[in-house]
Structure formats: C-alpha cells, structure tokens
GROMACS .gro file of N, CA and C in nm:
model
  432
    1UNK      N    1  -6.445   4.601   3.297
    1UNK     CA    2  -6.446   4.602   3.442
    1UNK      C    3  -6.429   4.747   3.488
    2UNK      N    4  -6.493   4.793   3.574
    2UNK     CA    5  -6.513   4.923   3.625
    2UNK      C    6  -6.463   4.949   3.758
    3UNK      N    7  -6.364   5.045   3.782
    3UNK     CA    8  -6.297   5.077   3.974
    3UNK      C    9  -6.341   5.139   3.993
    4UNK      N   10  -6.354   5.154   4.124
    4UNK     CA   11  -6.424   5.314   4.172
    4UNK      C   12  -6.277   5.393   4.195
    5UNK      N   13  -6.148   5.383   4.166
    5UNK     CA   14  -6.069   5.444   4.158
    5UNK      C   15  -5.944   5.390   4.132
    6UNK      N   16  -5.850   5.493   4.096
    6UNK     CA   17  -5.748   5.387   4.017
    6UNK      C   18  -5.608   5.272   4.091
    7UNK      N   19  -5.634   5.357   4.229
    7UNK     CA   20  -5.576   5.238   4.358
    7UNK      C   21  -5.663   5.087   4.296
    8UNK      N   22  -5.773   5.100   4.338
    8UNK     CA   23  -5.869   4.944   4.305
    8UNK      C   24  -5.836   4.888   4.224
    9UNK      N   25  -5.821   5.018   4.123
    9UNK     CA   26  -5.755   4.908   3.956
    9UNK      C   27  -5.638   4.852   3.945
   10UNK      N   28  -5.513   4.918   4.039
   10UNK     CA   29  -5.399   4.790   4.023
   10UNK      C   30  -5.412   4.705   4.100
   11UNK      N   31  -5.498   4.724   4.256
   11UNK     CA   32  -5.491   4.622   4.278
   11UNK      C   33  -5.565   4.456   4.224
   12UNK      N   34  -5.694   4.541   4.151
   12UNK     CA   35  -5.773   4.414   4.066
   12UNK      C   36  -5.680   4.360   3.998
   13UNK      N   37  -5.578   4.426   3.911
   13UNK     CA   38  -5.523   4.371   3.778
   13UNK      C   39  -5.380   4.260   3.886
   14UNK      N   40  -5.363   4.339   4.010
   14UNK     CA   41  -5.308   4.217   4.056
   14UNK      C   42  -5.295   4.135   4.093
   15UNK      N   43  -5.454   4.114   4.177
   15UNK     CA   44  -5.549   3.966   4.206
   15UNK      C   45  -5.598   3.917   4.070
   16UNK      N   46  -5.590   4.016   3.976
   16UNK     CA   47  -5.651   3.892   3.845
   16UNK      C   48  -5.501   3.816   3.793
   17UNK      N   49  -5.344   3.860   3.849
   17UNK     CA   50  -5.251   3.814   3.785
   17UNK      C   51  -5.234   3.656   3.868
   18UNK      N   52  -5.231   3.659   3.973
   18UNK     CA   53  -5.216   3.608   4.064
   18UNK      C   54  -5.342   3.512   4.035
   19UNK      N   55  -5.443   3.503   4.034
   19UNK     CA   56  -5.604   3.420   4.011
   19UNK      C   57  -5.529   3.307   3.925
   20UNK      N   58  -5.514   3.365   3.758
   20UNK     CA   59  -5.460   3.318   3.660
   20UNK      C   60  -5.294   3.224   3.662
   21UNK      N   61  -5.221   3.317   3.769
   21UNK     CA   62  -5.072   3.249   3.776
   21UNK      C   63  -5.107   3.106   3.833
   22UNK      N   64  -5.195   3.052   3.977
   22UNK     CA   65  -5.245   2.988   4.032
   22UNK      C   66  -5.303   2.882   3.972
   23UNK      N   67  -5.309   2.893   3.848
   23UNK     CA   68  -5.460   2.767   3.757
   23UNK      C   69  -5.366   2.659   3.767
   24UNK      N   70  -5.355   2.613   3.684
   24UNK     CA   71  -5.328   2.453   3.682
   24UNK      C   72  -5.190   2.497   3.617
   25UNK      N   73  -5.086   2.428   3.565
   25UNK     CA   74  -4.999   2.459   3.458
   25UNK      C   75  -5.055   2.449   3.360
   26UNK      N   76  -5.128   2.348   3.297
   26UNK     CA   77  -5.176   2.314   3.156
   26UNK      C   78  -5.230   2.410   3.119
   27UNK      N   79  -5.295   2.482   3.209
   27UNK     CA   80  -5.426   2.583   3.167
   27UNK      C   81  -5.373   2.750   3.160
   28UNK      N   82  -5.231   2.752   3.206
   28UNK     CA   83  -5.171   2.916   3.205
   28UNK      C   84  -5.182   2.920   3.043
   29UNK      N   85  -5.206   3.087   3.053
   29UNK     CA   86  -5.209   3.169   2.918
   29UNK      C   87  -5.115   3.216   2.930
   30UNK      N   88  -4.996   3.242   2.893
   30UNK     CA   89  -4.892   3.310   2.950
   30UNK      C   90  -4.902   3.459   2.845
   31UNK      N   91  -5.011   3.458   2.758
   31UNK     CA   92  -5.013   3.552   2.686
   31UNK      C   93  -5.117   3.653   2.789
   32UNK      N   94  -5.202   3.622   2.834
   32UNK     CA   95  -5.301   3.683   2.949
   32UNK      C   96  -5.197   3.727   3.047
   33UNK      N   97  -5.123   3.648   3.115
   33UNK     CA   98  -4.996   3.708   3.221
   33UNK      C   99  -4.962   3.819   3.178
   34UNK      N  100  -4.874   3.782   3.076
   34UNK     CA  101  -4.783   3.910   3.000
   34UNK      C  102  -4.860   4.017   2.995
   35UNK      N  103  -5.012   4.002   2.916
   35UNK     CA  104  -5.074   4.155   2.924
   35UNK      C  105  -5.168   4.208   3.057
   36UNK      N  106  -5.130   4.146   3.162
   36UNK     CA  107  -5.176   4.169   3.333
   36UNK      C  108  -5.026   4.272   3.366
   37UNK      N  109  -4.924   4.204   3.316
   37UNK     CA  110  -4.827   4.260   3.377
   37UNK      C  111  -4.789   4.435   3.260
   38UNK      N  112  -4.820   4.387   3.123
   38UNK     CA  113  -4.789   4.525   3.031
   38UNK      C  114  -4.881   4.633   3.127
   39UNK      N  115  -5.014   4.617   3.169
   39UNK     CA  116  -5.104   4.711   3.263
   39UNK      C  117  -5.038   4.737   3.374
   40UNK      N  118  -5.015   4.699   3.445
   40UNK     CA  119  -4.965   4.730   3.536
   40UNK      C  120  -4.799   4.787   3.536
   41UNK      N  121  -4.708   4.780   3.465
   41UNK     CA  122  -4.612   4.890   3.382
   41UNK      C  123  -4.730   4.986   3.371
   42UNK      N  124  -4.820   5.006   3.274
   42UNK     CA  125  -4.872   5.119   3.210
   42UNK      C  126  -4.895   5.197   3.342
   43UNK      N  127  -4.965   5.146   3.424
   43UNK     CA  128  -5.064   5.198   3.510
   43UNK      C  129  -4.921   5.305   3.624
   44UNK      N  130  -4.839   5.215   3.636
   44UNK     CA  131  -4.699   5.293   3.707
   44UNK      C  132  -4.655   5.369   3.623
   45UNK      N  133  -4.663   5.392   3.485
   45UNK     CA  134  -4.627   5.516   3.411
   45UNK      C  135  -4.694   5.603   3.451
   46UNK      N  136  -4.852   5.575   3.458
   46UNK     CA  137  -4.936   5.690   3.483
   46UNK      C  138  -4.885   5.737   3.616
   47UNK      N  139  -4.868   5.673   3.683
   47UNK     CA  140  -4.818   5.742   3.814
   47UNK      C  141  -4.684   5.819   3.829
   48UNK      N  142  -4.612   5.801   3.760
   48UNK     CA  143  -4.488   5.843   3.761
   48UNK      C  144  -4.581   6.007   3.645
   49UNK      N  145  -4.609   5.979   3.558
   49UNK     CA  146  -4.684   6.119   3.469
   49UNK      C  147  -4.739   6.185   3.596
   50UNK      N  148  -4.846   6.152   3.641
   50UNK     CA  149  -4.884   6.219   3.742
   50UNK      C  150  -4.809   6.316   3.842
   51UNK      N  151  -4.672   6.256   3.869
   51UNK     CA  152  -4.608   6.327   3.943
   51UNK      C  153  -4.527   6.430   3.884
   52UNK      N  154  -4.477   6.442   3.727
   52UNK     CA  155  -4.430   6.516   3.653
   52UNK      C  156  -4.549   6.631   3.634
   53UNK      N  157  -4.663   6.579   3.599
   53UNK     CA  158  -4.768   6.655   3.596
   53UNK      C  159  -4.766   6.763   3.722
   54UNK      N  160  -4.772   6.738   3.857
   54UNK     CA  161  -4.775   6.779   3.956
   54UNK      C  162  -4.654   6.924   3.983
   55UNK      N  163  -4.560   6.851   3.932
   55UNK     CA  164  -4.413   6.956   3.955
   55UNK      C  165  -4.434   7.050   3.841
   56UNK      N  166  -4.483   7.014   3.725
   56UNK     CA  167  -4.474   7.135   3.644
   56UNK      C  168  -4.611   7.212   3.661
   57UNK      N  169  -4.731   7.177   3.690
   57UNK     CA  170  -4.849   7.243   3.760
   57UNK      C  171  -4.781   7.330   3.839
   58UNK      N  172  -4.732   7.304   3.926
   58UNK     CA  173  -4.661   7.392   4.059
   58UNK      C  174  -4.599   7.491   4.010
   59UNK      N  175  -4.491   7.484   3.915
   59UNK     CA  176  -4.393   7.549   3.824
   59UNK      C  177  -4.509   7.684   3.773
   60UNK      N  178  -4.565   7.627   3.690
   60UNK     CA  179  -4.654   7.739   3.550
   60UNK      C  180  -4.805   7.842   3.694
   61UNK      N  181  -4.787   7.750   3.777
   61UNK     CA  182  -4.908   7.854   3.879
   61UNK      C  183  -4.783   7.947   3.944
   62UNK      N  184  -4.650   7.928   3.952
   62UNK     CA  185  -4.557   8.043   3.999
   62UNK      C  186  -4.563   7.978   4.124
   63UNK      N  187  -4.594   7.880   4.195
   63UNK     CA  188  -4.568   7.842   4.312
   63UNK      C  189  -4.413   7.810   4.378
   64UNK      N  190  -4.383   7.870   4.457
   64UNK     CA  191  -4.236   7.805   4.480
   64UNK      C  192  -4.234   7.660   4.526
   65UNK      N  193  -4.153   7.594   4.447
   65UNK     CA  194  -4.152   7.461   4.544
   65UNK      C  195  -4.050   7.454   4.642
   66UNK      N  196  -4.032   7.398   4.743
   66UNK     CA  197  -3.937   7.430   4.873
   66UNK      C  198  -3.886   7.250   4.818
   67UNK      N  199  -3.722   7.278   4.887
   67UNK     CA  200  -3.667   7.193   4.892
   67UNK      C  201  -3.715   7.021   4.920
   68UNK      N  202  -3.786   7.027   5.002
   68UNK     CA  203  -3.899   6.948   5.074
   68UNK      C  204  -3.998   6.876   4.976
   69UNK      N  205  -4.048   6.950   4.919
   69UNK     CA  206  -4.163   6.900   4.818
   69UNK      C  207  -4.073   6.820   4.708
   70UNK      N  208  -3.969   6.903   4.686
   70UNK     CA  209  -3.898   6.868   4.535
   70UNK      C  210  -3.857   6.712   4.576
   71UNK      N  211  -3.805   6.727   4.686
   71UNK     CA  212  -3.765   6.591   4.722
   71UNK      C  213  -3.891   6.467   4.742
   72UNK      N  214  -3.977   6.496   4.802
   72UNK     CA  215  -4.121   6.408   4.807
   72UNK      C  216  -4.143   6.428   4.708
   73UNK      N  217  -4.153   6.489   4.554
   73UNK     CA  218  -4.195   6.439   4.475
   73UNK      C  219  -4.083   6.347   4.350
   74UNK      N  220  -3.972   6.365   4.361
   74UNK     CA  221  -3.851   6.336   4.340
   74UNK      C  222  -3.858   6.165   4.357
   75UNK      N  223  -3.876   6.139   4.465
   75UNK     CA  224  -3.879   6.021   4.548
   75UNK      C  225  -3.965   5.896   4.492
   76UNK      N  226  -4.099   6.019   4.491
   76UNK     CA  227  -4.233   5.926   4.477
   76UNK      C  228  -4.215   5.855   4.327
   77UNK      N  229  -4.207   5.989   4.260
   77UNK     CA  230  -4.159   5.947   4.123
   77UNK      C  231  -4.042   5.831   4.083
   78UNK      N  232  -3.943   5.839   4.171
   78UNK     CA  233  -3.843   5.717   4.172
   78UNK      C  234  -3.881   5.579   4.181
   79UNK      N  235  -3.955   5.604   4.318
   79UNK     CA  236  -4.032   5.455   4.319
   79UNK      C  237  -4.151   5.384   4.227
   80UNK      N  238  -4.230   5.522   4.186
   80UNK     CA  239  -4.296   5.475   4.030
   80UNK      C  240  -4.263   5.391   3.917
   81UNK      N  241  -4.116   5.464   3.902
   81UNK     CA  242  -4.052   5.372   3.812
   81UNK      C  243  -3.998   5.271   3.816
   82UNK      N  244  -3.948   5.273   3.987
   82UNK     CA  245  -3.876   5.088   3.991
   82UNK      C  246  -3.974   5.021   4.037
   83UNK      N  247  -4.078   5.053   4.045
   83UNK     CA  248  -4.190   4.952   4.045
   83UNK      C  249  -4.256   4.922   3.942
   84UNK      N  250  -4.226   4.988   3.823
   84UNK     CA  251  -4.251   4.994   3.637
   84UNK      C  252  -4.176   4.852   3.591
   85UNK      N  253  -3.995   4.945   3.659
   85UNK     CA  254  -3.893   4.853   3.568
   85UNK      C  255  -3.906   4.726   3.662
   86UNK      N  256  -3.969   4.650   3.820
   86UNK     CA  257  -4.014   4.528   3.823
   86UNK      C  258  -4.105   4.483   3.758
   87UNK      N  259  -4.191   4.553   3.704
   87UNK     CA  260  -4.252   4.425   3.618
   87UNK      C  261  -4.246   4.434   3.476
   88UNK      N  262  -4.152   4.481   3.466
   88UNK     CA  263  -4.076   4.448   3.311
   88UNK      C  264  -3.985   4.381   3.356
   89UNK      N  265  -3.923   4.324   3.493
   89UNK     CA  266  -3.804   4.220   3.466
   89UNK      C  267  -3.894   4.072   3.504
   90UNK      N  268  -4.009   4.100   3.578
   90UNK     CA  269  -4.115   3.963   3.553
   90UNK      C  270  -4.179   3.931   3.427
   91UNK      N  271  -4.194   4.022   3.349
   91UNK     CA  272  -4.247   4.008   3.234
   91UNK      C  273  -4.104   3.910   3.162
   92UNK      N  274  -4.009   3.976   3.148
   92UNK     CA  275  -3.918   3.874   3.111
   92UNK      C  276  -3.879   3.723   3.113
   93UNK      N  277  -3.898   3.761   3.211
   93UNK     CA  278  -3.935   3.595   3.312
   93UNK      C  279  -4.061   3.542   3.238
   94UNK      N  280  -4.147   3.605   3.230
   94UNK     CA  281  -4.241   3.480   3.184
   94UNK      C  282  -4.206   3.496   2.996
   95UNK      N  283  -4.158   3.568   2.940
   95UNK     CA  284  -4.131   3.568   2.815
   95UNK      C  285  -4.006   3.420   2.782
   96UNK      N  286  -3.928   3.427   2.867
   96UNK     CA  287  -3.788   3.315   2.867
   96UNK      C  288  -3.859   3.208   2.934
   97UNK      N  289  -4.005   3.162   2.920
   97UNK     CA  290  -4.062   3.062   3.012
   97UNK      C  291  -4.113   3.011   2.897
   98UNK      N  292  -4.196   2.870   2.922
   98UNK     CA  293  -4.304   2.805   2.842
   98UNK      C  294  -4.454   2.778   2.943
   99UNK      N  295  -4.546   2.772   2.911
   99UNK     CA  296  -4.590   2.760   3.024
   99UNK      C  297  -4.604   2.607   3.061
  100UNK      N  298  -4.518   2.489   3.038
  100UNK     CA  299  -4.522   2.362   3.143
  100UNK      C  300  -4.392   2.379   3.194
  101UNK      N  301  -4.316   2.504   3.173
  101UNK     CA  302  -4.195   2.532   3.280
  101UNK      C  303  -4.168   2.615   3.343
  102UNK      N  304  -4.298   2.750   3.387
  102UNK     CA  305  -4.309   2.837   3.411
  102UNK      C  306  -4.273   2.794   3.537
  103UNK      N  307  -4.148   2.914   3.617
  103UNK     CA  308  -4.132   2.897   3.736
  103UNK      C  309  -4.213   2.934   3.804
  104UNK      N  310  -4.296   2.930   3.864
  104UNK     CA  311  -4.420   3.010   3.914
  104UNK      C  312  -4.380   3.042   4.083
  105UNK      N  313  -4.336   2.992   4.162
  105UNK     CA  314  -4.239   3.034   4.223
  105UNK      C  315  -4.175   3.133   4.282
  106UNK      N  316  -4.030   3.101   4.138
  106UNK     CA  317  -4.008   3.280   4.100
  106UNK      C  318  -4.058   3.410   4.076
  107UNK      N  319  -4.152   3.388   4.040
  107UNK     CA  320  -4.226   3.488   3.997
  107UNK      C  321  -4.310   3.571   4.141
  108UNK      N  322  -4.360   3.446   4.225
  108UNK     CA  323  -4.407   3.485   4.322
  108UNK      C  324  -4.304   3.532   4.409
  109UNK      N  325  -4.190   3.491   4.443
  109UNK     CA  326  -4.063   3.508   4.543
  109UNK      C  327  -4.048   3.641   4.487
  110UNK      N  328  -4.007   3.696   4.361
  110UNK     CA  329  -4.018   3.793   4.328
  110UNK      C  330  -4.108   3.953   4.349
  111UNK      N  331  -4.224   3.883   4.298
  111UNK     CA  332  -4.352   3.987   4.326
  111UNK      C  333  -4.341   3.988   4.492
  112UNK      N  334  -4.360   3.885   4.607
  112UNK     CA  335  -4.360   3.940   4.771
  112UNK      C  336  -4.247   3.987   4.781
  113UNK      N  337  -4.108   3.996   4.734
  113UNK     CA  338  -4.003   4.084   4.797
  113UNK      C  339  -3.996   4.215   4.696
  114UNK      N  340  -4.012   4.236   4.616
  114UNK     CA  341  -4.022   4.357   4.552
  114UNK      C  342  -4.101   4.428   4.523
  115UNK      N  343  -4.203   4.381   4.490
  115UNK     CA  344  -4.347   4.438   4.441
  115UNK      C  345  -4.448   4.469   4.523
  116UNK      N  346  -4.503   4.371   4.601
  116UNK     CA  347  -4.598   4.343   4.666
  116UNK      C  348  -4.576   4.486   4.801
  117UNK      N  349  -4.469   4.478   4.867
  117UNK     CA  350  -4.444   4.591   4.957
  117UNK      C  351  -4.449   4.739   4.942
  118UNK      N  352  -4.400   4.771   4.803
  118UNK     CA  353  -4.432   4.880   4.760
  118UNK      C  354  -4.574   4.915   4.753
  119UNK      N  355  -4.612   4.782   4.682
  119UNK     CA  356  -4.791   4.829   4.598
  119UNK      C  357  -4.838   4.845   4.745
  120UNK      N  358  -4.860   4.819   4.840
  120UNK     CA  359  -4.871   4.778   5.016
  120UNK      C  360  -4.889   4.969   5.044
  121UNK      N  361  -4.742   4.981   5.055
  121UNK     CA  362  -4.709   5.129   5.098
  121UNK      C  363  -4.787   5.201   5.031
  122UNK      N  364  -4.767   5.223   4.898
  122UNK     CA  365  -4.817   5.355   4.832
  122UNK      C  366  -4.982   5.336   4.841
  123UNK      N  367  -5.034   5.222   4.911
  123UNK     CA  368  -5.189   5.193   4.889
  123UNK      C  369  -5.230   5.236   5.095
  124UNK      N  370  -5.144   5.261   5.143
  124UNK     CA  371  -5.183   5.283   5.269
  124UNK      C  372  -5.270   5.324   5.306
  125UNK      N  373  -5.374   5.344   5.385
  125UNK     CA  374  -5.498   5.470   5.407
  125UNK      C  375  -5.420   5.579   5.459
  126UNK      N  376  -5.463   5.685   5.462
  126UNK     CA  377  -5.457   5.787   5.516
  126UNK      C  378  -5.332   5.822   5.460
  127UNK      N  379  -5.244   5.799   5.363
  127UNK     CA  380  -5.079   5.830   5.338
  127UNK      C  381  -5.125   5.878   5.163
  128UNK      N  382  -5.007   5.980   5.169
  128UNK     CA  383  -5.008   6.098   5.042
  128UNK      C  384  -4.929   5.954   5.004
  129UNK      N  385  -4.900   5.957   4.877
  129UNK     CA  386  -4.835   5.877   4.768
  129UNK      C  387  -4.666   5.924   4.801
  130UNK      N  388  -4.678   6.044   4.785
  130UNK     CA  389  -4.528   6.123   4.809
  130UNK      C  390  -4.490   6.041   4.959
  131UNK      N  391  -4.512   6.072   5.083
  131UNK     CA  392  -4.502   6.008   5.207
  131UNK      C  393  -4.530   5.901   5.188
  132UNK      N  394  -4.535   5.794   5.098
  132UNK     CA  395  -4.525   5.641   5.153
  132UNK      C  396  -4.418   5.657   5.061
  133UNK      N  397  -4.420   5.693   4.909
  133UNK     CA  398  -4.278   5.651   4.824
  133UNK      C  399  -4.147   5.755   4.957
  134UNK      N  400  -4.141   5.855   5.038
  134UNK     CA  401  -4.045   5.869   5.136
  134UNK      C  402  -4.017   5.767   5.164
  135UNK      N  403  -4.095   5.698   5.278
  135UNK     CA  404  -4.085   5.620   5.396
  135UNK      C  405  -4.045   5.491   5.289
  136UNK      N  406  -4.092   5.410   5.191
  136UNK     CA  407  -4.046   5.299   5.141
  136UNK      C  408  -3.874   5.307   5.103
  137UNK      N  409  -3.818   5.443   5.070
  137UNK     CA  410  -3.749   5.429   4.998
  137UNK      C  411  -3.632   5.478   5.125
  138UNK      N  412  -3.653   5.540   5.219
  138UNK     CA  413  -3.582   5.530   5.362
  138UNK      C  414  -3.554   5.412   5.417
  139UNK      N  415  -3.692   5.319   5.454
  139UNK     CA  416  -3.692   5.207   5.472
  139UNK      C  417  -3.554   5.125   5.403
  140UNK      N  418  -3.548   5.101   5.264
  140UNK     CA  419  -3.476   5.020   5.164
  140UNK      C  420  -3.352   5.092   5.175
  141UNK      N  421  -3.314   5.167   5.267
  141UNK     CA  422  -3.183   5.214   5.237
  141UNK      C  423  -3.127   5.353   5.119
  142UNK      N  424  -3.254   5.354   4.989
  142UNK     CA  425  -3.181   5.399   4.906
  142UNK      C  426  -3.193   5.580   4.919
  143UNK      N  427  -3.268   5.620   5.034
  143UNK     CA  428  -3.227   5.726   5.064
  143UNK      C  429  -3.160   5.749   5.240
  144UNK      N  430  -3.091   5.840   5.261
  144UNK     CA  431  -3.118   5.845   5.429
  144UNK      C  432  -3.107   5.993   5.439
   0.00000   0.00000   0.00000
C-alpha cells in the first residue's frame, strides 16, 4: 500500500485497525491487530527520531537554539512518545485477550480518549507538529 505521505500512513494503518477491530468476533485476527498496532508504535518512533534528528541538525549547523524552540521541540517529542507508550498499553490489552473475549470496547474507550485526540492535533492543517504537540500538551494540563 502506497501514501502520498507519512501523515496518510498512520492514519490508513488506523482505519485499517479499526476496519478489522469491527468484523465479527469469530473473524478477529488478533495477530493482524497486534501488528496494526506494533506500526503504529514504530511509526511514533519515527517521529519522536525525527525530532532528535531536528535538534541535533540545529546543533552541528552551529545554529543557536533559543529557549523557545528547545521547548517546542522538547514537547513535541514528549507527546511522540506517549502516544508510542499508548499503544503499547493497547497492545497489551489485546495480548491478555482471546479473541471471543476481546473487549472491544475498551479498546475503543481507550483509543477516543487518548489516542484518537492527539493523532487529531498533530494531523491539523496548517499546524507545525511542534505547535500542536504545544497546544495538546497545555490543553492536558501537563505543561502550563
């Protein structure tokens, strides 16, 4: 399957999680879940690399970074990862599952209050990645 960029691609891999969570019970793969959700970890590593990438680019060109940046990229990077380490605690969830007892549910209650808002923000139009991981993480309290 081919994106025209790598926004498109988590969001495909998250309409294909969601397509699949939806089937019947009888018919979940819970081995297909699990590796919808290992991609999408991966894909938030890359993003979190990306932003390491970015700060030390800045670093080795001699650029000063101002207080400001360090923090927008600080941030962005934060939220990379707790949007990593959610779907390694859904992945869990479906690992401690079978699939004729899969809470499916949970999983969803889960993904719209944690997941889903972030992937939302950082996919905004017109918004730097750095300025939505700000504003999400103002929003949630965990900076002010």
């Amino acid at each position: 399957m081919s994106h025209p960029n790598f926004k498109q691609k988590i969001i495909s891999r998250v309409e294909d999680f969601f397509i699949h969570l939806n089937h019947s019970d009888k018919n979940l793969d819970l081995v297909y879940l699990d590796a919808c959700l290992i991609d999408l970890e991966s894909d938030f590593q890359i993003l979190t690399n990306y932003i390491q990438d970015e700060r030390l680019n800045l670093q080795l060109e001699g650029m000063v970074i101002t207080p400001q940046t360090e923090k927008r990229l600080t941030n962005a990077e934060k939220l990379f990862k707790s949007v990593q380490s959610e779907f390694k605690e859904l992945r869990k969830l479906l690992e401690n599952s079978d699939s004729d007892v899969l809470n499916k549910k949970l999983i969803i209650d889960k993904f719209d209050k944690y997941i889903s808002p972030k992937i939302i923000w950082l996919f905004e139009e017109e918004k730097t990645i750095e300025y939505t991981a700000l504003k999400h993480l103002y929003e949630t309290g965990e900076i002010r």
